[in-house]
PDB file of C-alpha atoms in Angstrom:
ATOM      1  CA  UNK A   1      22.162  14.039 -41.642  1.00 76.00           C
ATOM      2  CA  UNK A   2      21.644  16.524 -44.291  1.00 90.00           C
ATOM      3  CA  UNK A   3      24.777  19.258 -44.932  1.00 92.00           C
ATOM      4  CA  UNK A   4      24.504  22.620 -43.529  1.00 96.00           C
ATOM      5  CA  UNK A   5      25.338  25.167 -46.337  1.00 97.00           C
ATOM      6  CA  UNK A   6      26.206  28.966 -46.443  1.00 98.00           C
ATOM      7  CA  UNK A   7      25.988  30.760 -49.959  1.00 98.00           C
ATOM      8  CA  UNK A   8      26.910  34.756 -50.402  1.00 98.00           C
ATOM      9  CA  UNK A   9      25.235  36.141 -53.501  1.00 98.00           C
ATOM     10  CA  UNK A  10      27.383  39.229 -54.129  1.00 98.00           C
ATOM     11  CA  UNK A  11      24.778  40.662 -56.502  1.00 97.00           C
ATOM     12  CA  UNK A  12      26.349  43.398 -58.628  1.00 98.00           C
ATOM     13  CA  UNK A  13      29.327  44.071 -56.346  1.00 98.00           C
ATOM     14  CA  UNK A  14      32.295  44.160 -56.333  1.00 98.00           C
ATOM     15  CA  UNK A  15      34.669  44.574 -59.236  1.00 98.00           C
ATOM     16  CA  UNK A  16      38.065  42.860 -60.125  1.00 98.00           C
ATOM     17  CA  UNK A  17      40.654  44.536 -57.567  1.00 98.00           C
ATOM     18  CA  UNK A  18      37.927  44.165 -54.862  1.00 98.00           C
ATOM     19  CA  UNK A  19      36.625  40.657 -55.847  1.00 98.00           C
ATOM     20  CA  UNK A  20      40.300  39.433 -55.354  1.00 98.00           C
ATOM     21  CA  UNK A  21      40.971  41.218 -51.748  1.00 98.00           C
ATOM     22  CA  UNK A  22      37.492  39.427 -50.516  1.00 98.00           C
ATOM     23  CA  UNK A  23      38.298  36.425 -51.362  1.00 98.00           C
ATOM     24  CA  UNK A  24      41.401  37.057 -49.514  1.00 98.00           C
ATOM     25  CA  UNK A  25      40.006  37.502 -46.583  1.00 98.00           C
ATOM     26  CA  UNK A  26      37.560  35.185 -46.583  1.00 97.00           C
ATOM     27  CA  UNK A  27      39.852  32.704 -47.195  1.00 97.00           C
ATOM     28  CA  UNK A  28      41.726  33.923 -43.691  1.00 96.00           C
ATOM     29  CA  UNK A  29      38.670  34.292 -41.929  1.00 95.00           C
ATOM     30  CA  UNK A  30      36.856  31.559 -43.275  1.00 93.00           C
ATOM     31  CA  UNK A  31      36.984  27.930 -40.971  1.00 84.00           C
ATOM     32  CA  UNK A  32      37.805  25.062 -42.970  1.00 79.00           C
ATOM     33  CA  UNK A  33      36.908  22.365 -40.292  1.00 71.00           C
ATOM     34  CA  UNK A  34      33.522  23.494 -39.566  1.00 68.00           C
ATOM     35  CA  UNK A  35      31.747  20.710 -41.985  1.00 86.00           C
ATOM     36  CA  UNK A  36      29.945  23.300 -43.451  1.00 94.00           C
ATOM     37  CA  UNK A  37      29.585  23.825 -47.456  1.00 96.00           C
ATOM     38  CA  UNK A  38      30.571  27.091 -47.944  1.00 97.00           C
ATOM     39  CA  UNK A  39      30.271  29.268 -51.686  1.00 98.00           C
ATOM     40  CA  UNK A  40      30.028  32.642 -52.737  1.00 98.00           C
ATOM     41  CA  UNK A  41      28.862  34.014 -55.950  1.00 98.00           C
ATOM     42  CA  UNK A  42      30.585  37.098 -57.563  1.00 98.00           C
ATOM     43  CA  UNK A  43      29.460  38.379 -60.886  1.00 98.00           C
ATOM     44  CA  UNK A  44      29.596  37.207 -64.399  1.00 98.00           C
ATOM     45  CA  UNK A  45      33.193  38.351 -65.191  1.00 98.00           C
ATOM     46  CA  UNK A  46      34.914  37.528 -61.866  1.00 98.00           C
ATOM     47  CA  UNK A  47      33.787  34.315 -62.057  1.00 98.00           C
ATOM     48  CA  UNK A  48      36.979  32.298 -63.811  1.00 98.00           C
ATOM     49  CA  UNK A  49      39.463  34.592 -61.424  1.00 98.00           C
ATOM     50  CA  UNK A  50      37.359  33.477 -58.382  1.00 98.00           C
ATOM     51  CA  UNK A  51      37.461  29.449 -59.241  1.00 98.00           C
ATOM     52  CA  UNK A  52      41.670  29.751 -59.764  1.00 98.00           C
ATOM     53  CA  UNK A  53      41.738  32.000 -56.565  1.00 97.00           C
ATOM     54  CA  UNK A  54      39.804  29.632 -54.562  1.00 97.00           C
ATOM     55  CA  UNK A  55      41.154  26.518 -55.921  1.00 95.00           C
ATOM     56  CA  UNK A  56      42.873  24.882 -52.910  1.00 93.00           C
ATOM     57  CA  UNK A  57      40.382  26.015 -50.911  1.00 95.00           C
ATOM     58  CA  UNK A  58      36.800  24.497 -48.893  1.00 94.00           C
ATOM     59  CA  UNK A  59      34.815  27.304 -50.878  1.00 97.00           C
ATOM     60  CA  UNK A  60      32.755  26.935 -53.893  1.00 98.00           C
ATOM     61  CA  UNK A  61      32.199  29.634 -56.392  1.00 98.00           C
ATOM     62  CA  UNK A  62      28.850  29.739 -57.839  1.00 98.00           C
ATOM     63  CA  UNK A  63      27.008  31.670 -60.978  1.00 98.00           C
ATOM     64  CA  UNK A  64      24.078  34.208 -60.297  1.00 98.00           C
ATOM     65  CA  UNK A  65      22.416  33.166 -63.107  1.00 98.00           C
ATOM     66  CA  UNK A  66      22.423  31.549 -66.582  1.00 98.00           C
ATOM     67  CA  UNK A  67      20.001  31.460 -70.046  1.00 98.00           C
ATOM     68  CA  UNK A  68      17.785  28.468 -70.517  1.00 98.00           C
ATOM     69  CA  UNK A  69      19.099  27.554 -73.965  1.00 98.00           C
ATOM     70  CA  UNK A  70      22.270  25.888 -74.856  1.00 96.00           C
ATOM     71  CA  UNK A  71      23.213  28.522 -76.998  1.00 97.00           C
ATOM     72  CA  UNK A  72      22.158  31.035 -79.520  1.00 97.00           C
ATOM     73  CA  UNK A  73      21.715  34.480 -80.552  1.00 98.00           C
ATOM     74  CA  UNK A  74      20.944  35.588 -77.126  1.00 98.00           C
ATOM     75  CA  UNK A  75      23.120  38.855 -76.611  1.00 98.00           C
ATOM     76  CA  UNK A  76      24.959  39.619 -73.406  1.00 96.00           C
ATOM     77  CA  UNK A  77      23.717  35.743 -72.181  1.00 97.00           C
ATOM     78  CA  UNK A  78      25.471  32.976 -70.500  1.00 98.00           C
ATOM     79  CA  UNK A  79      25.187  28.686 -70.906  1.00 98.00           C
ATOM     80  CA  UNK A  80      25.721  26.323 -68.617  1.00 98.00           C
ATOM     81  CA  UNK A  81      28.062  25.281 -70.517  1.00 98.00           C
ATOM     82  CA  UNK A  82      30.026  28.153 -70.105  1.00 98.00           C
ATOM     83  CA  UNK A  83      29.865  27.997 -66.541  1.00 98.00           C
ATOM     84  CA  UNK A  84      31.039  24.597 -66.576  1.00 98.00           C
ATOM     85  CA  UNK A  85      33.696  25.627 -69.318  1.00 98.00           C
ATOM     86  CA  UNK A  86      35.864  27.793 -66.256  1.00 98.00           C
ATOM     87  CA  UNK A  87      34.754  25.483 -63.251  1.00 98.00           C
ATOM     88  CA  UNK A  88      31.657  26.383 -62.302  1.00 98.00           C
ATOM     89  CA  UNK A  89      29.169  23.773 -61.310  1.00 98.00           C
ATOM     90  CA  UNK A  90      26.652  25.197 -59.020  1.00 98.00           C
ATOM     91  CA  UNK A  91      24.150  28.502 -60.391  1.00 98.00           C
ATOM     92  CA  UNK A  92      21.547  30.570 -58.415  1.00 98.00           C
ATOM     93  CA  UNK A  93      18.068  30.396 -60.332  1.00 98.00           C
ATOM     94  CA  UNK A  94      14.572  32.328 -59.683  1.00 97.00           C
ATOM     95  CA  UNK A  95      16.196  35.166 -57.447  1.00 96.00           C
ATOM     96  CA  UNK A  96      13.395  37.429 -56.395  1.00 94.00           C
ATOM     97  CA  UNK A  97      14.990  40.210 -57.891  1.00 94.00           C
ATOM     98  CA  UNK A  98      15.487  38.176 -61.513  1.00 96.00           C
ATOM     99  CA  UNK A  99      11.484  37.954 -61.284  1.00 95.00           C
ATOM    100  CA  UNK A 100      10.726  41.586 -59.746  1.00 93.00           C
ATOM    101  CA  UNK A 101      13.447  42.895 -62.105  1.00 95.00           C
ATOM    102  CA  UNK A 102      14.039  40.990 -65.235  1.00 96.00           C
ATOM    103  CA  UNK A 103      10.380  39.201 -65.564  1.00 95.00           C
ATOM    104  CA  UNK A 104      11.328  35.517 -65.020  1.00 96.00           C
ATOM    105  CA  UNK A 105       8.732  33.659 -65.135  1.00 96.00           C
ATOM    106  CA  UNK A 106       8.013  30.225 -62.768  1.00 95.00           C
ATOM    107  CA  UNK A 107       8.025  28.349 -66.151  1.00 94.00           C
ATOM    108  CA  UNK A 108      11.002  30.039 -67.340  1.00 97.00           C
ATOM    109  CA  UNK A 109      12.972  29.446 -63.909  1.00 97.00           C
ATOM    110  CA  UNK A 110      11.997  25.690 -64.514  1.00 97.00           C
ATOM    111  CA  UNK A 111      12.930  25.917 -67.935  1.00 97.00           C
ATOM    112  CA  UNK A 112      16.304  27.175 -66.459  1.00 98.00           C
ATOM    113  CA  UNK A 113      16.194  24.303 -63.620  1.00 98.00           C
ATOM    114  CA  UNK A 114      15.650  21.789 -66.848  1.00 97.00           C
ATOM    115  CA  UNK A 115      18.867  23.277 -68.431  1.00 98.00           C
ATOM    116  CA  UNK A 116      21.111  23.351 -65.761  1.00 98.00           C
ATOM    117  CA  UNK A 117      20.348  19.933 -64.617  1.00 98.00           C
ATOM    118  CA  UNK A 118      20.862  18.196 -67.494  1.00 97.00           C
ATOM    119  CA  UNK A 119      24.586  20.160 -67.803  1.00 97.00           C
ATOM    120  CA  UNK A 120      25.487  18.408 -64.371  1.00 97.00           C
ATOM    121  CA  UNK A 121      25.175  21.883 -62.696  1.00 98.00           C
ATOM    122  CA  UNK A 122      23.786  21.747 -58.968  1.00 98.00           C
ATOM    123  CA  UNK A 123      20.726  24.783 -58.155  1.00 98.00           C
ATOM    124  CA  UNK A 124      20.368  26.636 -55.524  1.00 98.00           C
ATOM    125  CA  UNK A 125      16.566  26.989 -56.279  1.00 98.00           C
ATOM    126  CA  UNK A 126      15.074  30.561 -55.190  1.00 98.00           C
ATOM    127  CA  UNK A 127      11.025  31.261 -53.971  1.00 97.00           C
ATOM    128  CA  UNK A 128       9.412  32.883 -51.716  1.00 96.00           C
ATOM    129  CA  UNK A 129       6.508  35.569 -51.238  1.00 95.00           C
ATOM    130  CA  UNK A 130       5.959  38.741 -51.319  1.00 91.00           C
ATOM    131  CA  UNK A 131       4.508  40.796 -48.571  1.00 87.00           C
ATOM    132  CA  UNK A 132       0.910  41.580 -50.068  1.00 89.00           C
ATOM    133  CA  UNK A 133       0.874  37.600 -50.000  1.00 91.00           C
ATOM    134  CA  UNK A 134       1.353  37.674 -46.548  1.00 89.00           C
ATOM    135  CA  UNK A 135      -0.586  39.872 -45.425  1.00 88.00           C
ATOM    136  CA  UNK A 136      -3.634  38.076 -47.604  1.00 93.00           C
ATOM    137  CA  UNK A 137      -2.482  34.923 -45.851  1.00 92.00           C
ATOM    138  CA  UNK A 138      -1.378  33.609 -48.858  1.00 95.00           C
ATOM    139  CA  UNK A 139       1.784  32.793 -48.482  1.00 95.00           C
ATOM    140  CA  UNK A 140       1.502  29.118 -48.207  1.00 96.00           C
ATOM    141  CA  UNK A 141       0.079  29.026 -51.860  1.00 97.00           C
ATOM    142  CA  UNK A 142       2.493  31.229 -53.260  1.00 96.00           C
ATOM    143  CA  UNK A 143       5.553  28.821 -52.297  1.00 97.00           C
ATOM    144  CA  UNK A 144       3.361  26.133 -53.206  1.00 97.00           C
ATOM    145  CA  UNK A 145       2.865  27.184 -57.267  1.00 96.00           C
ATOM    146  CA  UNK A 146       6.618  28.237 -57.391  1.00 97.00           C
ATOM    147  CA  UNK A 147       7.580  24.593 -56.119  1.00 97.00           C
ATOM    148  CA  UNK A 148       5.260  23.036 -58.331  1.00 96.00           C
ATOM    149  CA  UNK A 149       6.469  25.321 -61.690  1.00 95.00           C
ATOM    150  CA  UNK A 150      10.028  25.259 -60.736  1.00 96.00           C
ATOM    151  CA  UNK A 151      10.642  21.921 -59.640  1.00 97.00           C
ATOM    152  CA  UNK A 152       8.257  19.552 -59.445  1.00 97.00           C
ATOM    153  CA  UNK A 153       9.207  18.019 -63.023  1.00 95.00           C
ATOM    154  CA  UNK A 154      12.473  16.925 -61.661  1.00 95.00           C
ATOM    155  CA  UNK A 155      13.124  13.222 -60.730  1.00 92.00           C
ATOM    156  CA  UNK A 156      13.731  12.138 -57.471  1.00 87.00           C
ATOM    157  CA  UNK A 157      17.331  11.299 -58.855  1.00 90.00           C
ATOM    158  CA  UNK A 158      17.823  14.780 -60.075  1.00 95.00           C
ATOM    159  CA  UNK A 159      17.024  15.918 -56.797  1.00 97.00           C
ATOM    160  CA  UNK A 160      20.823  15.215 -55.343  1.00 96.00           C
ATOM    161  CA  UNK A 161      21.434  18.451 -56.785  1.00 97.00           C
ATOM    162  CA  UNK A 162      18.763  20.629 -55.960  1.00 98.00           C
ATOM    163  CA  UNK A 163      19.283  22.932 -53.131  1.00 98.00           C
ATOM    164  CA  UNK A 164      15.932  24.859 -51.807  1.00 98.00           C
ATOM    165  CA  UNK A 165      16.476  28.405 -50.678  1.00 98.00           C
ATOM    166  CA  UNK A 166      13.487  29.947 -49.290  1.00 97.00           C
ATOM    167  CA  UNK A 167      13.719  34.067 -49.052  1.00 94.00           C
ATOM    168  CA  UNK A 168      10.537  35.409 -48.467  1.00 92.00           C
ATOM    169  CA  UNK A 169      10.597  39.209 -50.791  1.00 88.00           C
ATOM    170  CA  UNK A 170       9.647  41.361 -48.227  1.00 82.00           C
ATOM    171  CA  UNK A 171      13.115  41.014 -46.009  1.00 77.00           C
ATOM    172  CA  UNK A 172      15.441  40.666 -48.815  1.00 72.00           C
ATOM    173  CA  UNK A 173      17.511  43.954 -48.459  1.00 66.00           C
ATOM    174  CA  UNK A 174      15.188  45.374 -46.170  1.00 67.00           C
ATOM    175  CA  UNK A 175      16.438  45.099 -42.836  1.00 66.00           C
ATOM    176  CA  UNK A 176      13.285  43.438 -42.004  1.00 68.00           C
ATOM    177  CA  UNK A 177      13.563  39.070 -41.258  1.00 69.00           C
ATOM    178  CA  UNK A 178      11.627  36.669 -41.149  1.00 78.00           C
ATOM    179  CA  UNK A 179      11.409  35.606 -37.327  1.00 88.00           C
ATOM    180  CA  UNK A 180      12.977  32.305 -36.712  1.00 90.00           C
ATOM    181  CA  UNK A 181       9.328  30.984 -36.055  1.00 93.00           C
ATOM    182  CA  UNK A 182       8.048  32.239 -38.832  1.00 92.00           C
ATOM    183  CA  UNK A 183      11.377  30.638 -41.268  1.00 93.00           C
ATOM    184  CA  UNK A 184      11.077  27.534 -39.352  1.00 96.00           C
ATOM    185  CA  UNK A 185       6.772  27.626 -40.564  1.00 96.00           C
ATOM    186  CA  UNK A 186       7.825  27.764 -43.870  1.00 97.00           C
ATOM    187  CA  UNK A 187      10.717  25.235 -44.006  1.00 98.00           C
ATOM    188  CA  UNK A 188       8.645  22.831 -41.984  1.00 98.00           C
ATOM    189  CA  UNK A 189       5.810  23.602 -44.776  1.00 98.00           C
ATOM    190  CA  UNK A 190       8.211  23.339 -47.944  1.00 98.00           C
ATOM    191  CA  UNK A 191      10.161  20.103 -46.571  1.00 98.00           C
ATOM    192  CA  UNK A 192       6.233  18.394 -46.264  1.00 98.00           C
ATOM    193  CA  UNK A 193       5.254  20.095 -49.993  1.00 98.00           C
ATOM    194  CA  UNK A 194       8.711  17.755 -51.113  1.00 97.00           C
ATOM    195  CA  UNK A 195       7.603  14.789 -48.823  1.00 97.00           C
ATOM    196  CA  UNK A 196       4.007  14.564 -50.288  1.00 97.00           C
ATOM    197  CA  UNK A 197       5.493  14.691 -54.003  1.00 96.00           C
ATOM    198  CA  UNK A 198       8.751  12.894 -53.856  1.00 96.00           C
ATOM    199  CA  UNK A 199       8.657  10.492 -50.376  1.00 96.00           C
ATOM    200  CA  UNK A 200      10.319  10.920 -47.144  1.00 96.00           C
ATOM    201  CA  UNK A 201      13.996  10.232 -48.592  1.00 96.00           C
ATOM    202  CA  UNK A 202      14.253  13.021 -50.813  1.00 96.00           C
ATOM    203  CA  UNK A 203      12.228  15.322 -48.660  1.00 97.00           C
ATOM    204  CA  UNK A 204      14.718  14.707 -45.560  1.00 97.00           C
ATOM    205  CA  UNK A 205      17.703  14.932 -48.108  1.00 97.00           C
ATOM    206  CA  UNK A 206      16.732  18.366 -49.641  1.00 98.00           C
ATOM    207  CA  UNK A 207      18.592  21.133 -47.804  1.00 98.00           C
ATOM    208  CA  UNK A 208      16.867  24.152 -47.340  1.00 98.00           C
ATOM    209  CA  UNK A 209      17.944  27.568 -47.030  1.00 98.00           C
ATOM    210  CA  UNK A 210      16.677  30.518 -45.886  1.00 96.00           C
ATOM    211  CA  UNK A 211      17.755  33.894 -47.311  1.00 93.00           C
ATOM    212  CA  UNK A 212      16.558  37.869 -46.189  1.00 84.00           C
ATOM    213  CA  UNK A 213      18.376  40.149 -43.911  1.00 83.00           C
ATOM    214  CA  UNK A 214      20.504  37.188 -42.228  1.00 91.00           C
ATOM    215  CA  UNK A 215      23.285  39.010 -40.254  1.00 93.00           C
ATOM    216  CA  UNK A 216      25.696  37.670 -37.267  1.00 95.00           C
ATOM    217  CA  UNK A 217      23.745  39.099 -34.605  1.00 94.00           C
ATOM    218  CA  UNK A 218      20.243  37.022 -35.589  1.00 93.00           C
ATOM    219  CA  UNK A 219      21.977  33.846 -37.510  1.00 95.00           C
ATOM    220  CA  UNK A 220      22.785  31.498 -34.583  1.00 96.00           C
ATOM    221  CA  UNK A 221      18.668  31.787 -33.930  1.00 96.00           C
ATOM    222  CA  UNK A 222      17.598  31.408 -37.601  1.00 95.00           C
ATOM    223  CA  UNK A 223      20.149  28.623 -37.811  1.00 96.00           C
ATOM    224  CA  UNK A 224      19.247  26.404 -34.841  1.00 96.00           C
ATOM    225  CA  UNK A 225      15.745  25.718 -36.370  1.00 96.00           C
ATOM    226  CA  UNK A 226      15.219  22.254 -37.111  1.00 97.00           C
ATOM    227  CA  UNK A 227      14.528  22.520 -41.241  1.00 98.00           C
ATOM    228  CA  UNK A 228      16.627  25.349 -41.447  1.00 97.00           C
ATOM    229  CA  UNK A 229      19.781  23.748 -43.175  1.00 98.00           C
ATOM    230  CA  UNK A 230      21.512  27.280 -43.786  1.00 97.00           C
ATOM    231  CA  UNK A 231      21.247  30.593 -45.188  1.00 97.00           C
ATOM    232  CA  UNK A 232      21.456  32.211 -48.524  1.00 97.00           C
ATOM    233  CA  UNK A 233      23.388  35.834 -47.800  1.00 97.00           C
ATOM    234  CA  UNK A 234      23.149  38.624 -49.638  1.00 94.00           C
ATOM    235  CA  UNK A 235      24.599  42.135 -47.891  1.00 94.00           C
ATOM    236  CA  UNK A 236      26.578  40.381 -45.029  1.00 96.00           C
ATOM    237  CA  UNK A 237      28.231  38.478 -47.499  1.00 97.00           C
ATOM    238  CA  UNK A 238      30.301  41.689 -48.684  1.00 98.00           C
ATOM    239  CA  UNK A 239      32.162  41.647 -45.509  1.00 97.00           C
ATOM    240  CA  UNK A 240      34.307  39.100 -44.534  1.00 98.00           C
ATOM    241  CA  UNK A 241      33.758  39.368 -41.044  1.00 97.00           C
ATOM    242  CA  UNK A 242      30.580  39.303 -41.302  1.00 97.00           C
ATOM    243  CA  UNK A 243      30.023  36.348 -43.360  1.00 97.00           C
ATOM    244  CA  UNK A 244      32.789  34.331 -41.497  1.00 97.00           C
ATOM    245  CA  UNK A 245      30.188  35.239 -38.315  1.00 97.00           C
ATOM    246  CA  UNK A 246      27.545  33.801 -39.774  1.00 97.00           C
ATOM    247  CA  UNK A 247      28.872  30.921 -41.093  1.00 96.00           C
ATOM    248  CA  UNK A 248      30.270  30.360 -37.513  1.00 94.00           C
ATOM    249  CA  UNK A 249      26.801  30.592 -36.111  1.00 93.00           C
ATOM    250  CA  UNK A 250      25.785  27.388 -37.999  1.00 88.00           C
TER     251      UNK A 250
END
């Protein structure tokens, strides 16, 4: 049975005083006997406070982002290395908003993939489409080529630490979702993408999340579909009560 996992990207937010008092709570609201994976992902300098503050704990602390290289003169970057340096071992790659915002590429998000694999570093592999692609009926392409670019030039060993996380663009930060038909479509779609490439074993290993507007009050729904493995959380995650809700609801 494949793991059900709940991720909070914190995005920029949140700085040192505040990082500390939600981890504090989550780690009182939190369950710890739920058999669910649970990790959040402050920024870039809260990230070695986070992994000694949660160290005793059932919740993994994860990196937004890192460079593809292994080091160089790459100003205001981060390595894998680094990550794994303080106790990080999982990163976030191909965020919508590191393509809409930064330019990221599909092949420099597999670049990226590349890197962090071969650093023993687990993904939590980001795609999805945006809503002009929808509305063209294009969707199913769209997920297709970022699958292909991002991670189709992994092994089916390499695949143990690959994490899908399917947020389509048009309900991330929105308010708008993704009906739990229309996330189950996709899921079902990605999960037979892996199964035609890789074989059944990896494609019913993969877990796959889904990520855009996910709150308490629609998780339960979203949750209960059958390729829907978990969510990847981006506002409710800033509230402890919130995201202890929604990790409930899996």
């Amino acid at each position: 049975m494949r793991r059900k996992i709940v991720a909070g990207n914190w995005k920029m937010h949140k700085n040192a005083e505040e990082t500390e008092d939600l981890l504090n709570d989550l780690i009182d609201k939190l369950p710890h006997d739920k058999g669910v994976e649970i990790i959040v992902a402050p920024t870039f300098v809260n990230l070695a406070s986070a992994v000694q503050h949660l160290e005793f704990t059932n919740i993994e602390v994860a990196a937004q982002n890192m460079h593809q290289a292994e080091s160089g003169a790459y100003t205001g970057e981060i390595s894998a290395d680094m990550l794994r340096s303080i106790g990080v071992h999982t990163v976030i790659l191909g965020h919508s908003e590191r393509r809409t915002h930064f330019g990221e590429t599909d092949s420099v998000i597999g670049y990226k993939v590349d890197t962090a694999l071969k650093n023993y570093l687990k993904v939590i592999f980001c795609f999805g489409e945006e809503l002009k692609d929808r509305q063209a009926n294009n969707h199913f392409n769209v997920v297709e080529n970022q699958l292909r670019d991002g991670v189709f030039q992994i092994d089916a060993f390499g695949w143990a630490n690959i994490i899908l996380a399917y947020e389509p663009v048009w309900a991330i930060g929105t308010g708008e979702t993704a009906s739990p038909e229309q996330a189950q479509e996709m899921h079902h779609f990605i999960r037979e993408t892996i199964r035609k490439k890789f074989g059944s074993d990896v494609a019913e290993d993969v877990c796959i999340l889904y990520g855009g507007s996910v709150k308490p009050d629609n998780a339960a729904e979203i949750f209960s579909k059958p390729d829907v493995d978990g969510g990847l959380i981006g506002g409710a995650a800033l509230k402890a009560e919130d995201f202890a809700a929604i990790v409930n609801a899996i």
